[in-house]
Short mmCIF file of C-alpha atoms in Angstrom, two decimals:
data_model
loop_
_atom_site.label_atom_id
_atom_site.label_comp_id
_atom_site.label_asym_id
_atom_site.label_seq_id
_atom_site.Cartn_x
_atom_site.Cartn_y
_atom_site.Cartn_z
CA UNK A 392 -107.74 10.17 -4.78
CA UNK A 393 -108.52 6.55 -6.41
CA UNK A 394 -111.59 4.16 -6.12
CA UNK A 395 -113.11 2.68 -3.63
CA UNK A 396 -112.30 -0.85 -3.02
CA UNK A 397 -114.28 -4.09 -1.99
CA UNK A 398 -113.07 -7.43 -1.10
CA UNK A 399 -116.22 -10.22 -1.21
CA UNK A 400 -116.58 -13.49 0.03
CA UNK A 401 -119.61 -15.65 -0.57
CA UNK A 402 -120.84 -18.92 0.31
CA UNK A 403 -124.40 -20.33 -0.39
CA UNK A 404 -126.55 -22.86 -1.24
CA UNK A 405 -129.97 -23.15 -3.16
CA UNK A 406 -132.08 -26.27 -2.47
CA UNK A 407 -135.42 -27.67 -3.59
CA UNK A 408 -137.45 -30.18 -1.94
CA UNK A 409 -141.11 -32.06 -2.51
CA UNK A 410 -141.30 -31.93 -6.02
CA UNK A 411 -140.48 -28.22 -5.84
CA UNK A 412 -143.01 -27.16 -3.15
CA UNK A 413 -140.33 -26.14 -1.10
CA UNK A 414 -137.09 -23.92 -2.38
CA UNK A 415 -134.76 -21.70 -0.96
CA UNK A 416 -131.17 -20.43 -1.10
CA UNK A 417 -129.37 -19.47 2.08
CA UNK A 418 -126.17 -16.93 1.40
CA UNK A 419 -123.21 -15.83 4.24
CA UNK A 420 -121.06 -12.93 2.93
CA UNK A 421 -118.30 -10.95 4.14
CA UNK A 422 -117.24 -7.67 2.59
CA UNK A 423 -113.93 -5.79 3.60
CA UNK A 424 -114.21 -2.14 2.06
CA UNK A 425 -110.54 -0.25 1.85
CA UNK A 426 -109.41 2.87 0.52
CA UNK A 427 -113.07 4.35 1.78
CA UNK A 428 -112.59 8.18 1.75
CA UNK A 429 -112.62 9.35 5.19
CA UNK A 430 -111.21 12.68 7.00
CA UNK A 431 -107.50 11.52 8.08
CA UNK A 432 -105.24 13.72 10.57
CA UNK A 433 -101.96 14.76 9.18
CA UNK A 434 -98.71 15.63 10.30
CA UNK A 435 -99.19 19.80 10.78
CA UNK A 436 -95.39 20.24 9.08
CA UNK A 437 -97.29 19.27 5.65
CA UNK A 438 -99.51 22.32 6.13
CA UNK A 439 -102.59 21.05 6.42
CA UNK A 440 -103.85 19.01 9.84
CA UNK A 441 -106.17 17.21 8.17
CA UNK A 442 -107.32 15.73 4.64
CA UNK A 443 -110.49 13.81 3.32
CA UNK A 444 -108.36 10.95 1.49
CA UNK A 445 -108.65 6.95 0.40
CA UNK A 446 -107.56 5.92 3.86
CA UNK A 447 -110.67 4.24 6.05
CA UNK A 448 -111.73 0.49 5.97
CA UNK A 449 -115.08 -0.98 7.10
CA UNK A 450 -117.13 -3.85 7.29
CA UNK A 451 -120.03 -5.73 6.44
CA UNK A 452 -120.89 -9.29 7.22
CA UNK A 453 -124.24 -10.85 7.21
CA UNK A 454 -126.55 -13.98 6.14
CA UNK A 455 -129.48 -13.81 3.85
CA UNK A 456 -132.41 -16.28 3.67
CA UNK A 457 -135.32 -17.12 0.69
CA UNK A 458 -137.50 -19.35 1.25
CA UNK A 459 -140.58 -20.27 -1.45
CA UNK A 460 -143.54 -22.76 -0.75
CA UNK A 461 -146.57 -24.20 -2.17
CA UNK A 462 -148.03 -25.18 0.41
CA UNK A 463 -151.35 -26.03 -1.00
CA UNK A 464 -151.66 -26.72 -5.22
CA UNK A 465 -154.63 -25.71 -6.48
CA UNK A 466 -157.12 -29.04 -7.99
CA UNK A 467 -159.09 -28.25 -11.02
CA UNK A 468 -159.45 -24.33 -10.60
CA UNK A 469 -159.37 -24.81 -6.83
CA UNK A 470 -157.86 -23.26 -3.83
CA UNK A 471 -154.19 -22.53 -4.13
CA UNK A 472 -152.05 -21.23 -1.32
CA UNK A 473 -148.59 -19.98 -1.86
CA UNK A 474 -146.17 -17.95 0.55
CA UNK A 475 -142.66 -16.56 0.22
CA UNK A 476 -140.30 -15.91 3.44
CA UNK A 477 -137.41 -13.90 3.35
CA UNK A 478 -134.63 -12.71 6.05
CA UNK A 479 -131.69 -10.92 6.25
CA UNK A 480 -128.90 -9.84 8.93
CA UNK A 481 -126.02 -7.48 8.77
CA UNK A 482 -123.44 -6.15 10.97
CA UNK A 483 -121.30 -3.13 9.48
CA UNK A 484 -118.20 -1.97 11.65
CA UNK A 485 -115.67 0.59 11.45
CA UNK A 486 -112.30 -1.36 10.65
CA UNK A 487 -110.15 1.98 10.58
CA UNK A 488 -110.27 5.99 10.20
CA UNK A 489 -107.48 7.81 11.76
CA UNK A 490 -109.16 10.86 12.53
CA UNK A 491 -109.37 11.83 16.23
CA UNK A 492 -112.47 14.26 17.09
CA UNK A 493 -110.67 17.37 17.95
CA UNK A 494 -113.68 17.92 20.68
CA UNK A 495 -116.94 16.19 22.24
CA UNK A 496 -119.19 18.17 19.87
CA UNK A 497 -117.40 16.90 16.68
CA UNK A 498 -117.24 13.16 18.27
CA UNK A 499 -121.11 13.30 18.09
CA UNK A 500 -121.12 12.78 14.08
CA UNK A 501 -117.83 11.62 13.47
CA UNK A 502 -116.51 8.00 12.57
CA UNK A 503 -115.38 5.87 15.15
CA UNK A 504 -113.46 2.61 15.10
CA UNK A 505 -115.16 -0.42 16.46
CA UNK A 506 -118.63 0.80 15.94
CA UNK A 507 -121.31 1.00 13.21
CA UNK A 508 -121.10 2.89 10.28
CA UNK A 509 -124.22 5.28 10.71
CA UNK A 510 -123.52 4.84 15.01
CA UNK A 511 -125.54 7.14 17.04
CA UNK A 512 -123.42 9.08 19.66
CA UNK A 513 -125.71 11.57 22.32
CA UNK A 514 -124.60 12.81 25.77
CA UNK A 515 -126.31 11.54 28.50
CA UNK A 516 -129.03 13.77 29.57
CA UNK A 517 -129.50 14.92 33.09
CA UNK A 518 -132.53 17.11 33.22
CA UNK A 519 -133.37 20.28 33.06
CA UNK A 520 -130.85 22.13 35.36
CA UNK A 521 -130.20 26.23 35.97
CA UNK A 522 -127.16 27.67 33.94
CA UNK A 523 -125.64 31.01 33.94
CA UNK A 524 -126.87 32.87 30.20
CA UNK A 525 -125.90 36.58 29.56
CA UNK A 526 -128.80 37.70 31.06
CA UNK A 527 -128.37 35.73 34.56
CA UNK A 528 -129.55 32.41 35.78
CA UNK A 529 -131.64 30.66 32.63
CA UNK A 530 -132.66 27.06 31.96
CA UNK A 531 -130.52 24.71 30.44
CA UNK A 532 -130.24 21.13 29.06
CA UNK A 533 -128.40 19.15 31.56
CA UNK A 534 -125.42 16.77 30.86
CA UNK A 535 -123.00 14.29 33.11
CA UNK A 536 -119.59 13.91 32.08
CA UNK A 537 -117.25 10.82 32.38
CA UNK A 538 -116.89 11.21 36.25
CA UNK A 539 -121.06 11.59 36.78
CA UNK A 540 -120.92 15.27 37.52
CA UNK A 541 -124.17 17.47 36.08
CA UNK A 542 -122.84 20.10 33.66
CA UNK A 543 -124.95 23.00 32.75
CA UNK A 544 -123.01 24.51 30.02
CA UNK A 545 -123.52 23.88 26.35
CA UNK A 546 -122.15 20.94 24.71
CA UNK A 547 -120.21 23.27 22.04
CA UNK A 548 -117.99 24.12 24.91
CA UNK A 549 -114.65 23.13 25.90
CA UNK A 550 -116.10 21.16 29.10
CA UNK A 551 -117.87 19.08 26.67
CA UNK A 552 -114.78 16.64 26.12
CA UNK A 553 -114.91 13.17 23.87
CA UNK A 554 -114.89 10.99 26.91
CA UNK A 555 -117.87 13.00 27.93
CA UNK A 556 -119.81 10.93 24.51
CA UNK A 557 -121.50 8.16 24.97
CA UNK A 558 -122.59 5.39 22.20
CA UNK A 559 -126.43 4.75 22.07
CA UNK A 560 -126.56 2.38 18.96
CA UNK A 561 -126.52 2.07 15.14
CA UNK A 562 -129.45 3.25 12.62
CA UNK A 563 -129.09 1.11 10.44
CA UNK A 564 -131.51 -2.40 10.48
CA UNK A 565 -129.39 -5.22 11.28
CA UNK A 566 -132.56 -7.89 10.99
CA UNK A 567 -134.73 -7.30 7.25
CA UNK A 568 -137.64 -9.52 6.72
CA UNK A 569 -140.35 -10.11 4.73
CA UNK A 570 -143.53 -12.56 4.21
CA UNK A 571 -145.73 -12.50 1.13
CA UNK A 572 -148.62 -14.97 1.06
CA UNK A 573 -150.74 -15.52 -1.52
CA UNK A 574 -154.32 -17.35 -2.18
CA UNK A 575 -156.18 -18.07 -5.28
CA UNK A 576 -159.27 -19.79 -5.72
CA UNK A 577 -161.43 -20.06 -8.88
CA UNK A 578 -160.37 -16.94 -10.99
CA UNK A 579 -159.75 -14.98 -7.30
CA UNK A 580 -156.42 -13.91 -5.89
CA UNK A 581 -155.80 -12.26 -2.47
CA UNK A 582 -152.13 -11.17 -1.84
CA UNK A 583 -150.02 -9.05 0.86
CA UNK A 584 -146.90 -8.20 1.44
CA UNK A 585 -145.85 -7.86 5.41
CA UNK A 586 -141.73 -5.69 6.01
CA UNK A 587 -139.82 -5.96 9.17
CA UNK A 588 -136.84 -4.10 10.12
CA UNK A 589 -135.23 -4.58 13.61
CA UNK A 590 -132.38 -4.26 16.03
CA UNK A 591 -131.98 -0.37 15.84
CA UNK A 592 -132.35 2.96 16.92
CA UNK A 593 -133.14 6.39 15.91
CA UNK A 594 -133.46 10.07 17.26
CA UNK A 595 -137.18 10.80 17.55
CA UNK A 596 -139.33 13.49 18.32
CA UNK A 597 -136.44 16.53 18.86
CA UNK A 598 -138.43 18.75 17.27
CA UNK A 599 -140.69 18.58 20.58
CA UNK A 600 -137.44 20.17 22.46
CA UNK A 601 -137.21 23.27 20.08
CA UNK A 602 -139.13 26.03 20.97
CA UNK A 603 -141.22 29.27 20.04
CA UNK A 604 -139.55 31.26 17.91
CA UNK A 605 -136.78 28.52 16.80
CA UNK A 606 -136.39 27.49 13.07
CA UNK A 607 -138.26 24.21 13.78
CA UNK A 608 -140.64 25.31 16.50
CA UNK A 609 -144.03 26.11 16.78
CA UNK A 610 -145.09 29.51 16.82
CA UNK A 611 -148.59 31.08 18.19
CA UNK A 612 -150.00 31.35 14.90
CA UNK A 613 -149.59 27.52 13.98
CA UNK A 614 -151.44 26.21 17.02
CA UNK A 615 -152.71 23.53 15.06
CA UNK A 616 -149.50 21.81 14.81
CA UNK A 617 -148.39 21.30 18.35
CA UNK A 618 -147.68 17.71 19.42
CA UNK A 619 -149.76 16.02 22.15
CA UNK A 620 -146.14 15.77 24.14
CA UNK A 621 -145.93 19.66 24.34
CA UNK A 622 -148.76 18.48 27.74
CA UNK A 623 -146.01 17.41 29.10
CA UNK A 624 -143.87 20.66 29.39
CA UNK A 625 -143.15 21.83 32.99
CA UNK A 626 -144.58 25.52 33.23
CA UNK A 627 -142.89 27.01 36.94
CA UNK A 628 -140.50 24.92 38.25
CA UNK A 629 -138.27 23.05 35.86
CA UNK A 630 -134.91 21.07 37.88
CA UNK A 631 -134.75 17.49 37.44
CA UNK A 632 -137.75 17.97 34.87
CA UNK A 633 -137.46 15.81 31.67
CA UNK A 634 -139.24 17.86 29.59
CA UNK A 635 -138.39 21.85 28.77
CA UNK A 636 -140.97 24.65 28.60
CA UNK A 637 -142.16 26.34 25.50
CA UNK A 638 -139.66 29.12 26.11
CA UNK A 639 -137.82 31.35 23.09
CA UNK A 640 -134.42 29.47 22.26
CA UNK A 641 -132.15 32.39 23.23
CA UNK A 642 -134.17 31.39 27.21
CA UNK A 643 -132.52 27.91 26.99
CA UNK A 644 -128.68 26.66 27.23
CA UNK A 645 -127.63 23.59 25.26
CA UNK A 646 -128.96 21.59 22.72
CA UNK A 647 -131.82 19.23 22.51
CA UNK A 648 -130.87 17.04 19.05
CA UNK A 649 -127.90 14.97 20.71
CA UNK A 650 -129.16 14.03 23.76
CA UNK A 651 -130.03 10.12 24.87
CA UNK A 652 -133.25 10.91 26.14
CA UNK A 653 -134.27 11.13 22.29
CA UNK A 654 -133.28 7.71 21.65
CA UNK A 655 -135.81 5.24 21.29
CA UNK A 656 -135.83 1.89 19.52
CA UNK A 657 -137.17 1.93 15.72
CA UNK A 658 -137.71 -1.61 14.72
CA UNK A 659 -141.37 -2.02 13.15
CA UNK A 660 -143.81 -4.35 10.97
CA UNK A 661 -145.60 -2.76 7.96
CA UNK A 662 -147.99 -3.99 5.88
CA UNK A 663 -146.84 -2.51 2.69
CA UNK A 664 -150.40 -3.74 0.77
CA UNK A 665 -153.48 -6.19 0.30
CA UNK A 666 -154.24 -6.92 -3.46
CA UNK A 667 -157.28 -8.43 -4.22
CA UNK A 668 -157.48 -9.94 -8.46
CA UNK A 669 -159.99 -11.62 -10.73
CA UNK A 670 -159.03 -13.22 -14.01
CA UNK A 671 -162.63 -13.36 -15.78
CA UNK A 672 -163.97 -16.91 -17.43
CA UNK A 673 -163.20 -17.34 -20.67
CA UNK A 674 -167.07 -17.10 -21.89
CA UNK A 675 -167.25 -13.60 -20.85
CA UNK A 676 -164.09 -12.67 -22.68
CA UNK A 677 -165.12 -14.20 -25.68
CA UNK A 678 -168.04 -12.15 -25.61
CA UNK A 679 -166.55 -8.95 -26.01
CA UNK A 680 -163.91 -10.36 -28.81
CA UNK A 681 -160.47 -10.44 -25.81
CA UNK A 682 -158.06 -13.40 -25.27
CA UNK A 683 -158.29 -11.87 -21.07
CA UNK A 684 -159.97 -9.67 -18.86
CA UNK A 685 -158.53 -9.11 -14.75
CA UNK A 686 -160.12 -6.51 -12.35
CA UNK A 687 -157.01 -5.72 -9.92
CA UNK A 688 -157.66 -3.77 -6.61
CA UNK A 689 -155.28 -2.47 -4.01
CA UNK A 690 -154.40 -1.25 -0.98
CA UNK A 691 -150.74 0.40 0.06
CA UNK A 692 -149.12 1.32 3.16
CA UNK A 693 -151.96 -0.62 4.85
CA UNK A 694 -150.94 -0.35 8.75
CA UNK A 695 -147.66 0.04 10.91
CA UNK A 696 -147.13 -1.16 14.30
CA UNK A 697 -143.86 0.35 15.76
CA UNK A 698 -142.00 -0.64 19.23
CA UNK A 699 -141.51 2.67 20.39
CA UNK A 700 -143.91 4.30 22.57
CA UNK A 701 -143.79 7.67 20.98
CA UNK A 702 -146.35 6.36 18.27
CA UNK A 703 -143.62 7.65 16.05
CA UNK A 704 -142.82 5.83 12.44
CA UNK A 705 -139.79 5.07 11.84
CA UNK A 706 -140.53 5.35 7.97
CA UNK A 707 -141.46 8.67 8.65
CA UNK A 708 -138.68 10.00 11.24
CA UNK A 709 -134.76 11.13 10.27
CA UNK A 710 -133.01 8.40 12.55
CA UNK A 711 -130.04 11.19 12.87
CA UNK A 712 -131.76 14.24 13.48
CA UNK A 713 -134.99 13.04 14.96
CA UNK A 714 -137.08 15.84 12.61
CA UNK A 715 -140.33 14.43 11.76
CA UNK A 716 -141.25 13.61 8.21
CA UNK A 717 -144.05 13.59 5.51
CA UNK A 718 -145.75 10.30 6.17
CA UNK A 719 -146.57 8.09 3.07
CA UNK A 720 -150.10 8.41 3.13
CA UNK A 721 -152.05 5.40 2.50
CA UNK A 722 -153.55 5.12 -1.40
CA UNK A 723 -155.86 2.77 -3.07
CA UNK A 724 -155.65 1.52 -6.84
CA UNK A 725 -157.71 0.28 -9.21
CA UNK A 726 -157.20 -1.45 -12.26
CA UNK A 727 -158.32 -3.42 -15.31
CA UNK A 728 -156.36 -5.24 -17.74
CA UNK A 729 -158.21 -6.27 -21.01
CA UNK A 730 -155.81 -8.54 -23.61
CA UNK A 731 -157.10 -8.70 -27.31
#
């Protein structure tokens, strides 16, 4: 085992224009990451088939973009408008891992070359279907394979083979942005700050597949918490239906987390908060005996307007699992700042 290494190349350029009103840098990079520790197959006469060793490469490569402006000086304690732009792309690819999934299931969360880093890799969901269960004919999750055929076995089965996986996209943001303008006028500021993250996907809402009884369902007694989308559950007949009934686990054959019907897009646009400022006149400070006085108010996590249509936040959401986290709840502050 050694460390990790990183290759870097950078070119860039700041600028200023106007007097300084205007100023920016632009940046291009490329990083080549070696010697990443990854799970690498072995030759079975060592003794061992397989070894988590300083063998993978990846990639990142992207362009990053600042720009500051003033768009409007302030005249003799006067309005005064200033805004500050910022973007950023990156691409990240798997360069090499010599690991081969030793079956569909493990190909699901496993490395693969060619693709994203954190990649997203589901089965393609074909409805609920009838499977054979211990107990006879039961529901199950419904799957095609390479060829288009409807399996209704569980995807921790043999049947469930690596060309059976199919890639549904990266989680990680390939497009950053952000836009903070601010405006002052006679002692007054007003400021925001707007986030954007775009161009991938996540797992959302699985928790609305598990059922009564499950680890991460929701039982009788905690009627309170059941999601809006549990109105959609079929309740007699269930082929070809999307959505499973509220049955125990042990009723149902497959599993709900890795399928593509889960995948929805996760770009969004927050507003991460408003702050509103007031530096007090000079008489008044003198007054009480301080050099400055400023009354600060503000508002966080202000609003978030998602492109799914699951109303689901992507800030909120594990992109892998699709489990449903605490939301950051929206907070106000208040503050004053008195300089002697």
């Amino acid at each position: 085992m050694r460390w990790e290494k990183t290759a870097s190349w950078n070119v860039g350029i700041d600028f200023s224009l106007f007097r300084n009103r205007l100023s920016g840098s632009i940046d291009w990079y490329h990083k080549l990451s070696s010697d990443l520790l990854t799970v690498t197959d072995l030759d079975p006469t060592t003794g061992w088939t397989s070894l988590t060793i300083n063998n993978g490469e990846a990639v990142n490569t992207g362009v990053e973009f600042q720009l500051n402006g003033e768009i409007l000086r302030p005249v003799n304690d006067g309005l005064g408008i200033n805004a500050s732009l910022s973007f950023s792309y990156n691409k990240n690819e798997v360069k090499k891992i010599e690991h081969l999934p030793a079956s569909g299931y493990e190909a699901l969360y496993s490395l693969h070359e060619g693709y994203p880093i954190n990649s997203i890799f589901s089965y393609r969901y074909a409805g609920m279907v009838t499977g054979e269960g211990e107990e006879g004919s039961v529901p199950a999750y419904g799957w095609y394979d390479s060829e288009g055929n409807i399996q209704a076995v569980d995807i921790a089965s043999n049947l469930f083979t690596v060309d059976d996986v199919v890639y549904c996209s990266g989680r990680d943001p390939k497009y950053v942005g952000s836009f903070t303008p601010e405006i002052t006028y006679k002692g007054f500021t007003s400021s925001a700050m707007l986030s954007y993250y775009g161009g991938h996907y996540m797992r959302a809402r699985a928790e609305d597949w598990s059922h009564e009884g499950t680890y991460r369902g929701y039982s009788e007694s905690e009627l309170g918490g059941i999601p809006s989308s549990y109105l959609n559950y079929w309740t007699t007949a269930y082929n070809g239906k999307l959505v499973p009934n509220g049955y125990p686990a042990q009723s149902i054959i497959g599993n709900y987390e890795y399928m593509d019907a889960n995948v929805v897009r996760a770009d969004y646009l927050k507003v991460r908060n408003i702050v509103l400022g007031y530096n007090f006149p000079r008489r008044w400070c003198e007054k009480v005996h301080a050099n400055s006085i400023r009354l600060r108010v503000q508002m966080n996590n202000v609003a978030t307007w998602k492109r799914n249509n699951l109303g689901v936040d992507p800030e909120a959401n594990d992109p892998y699992s699709g489990a449903t986290l605490d939301k950051t709840p929206r907070s106000y502050t208040m503050s004053l700042n008195v300089n002697f």
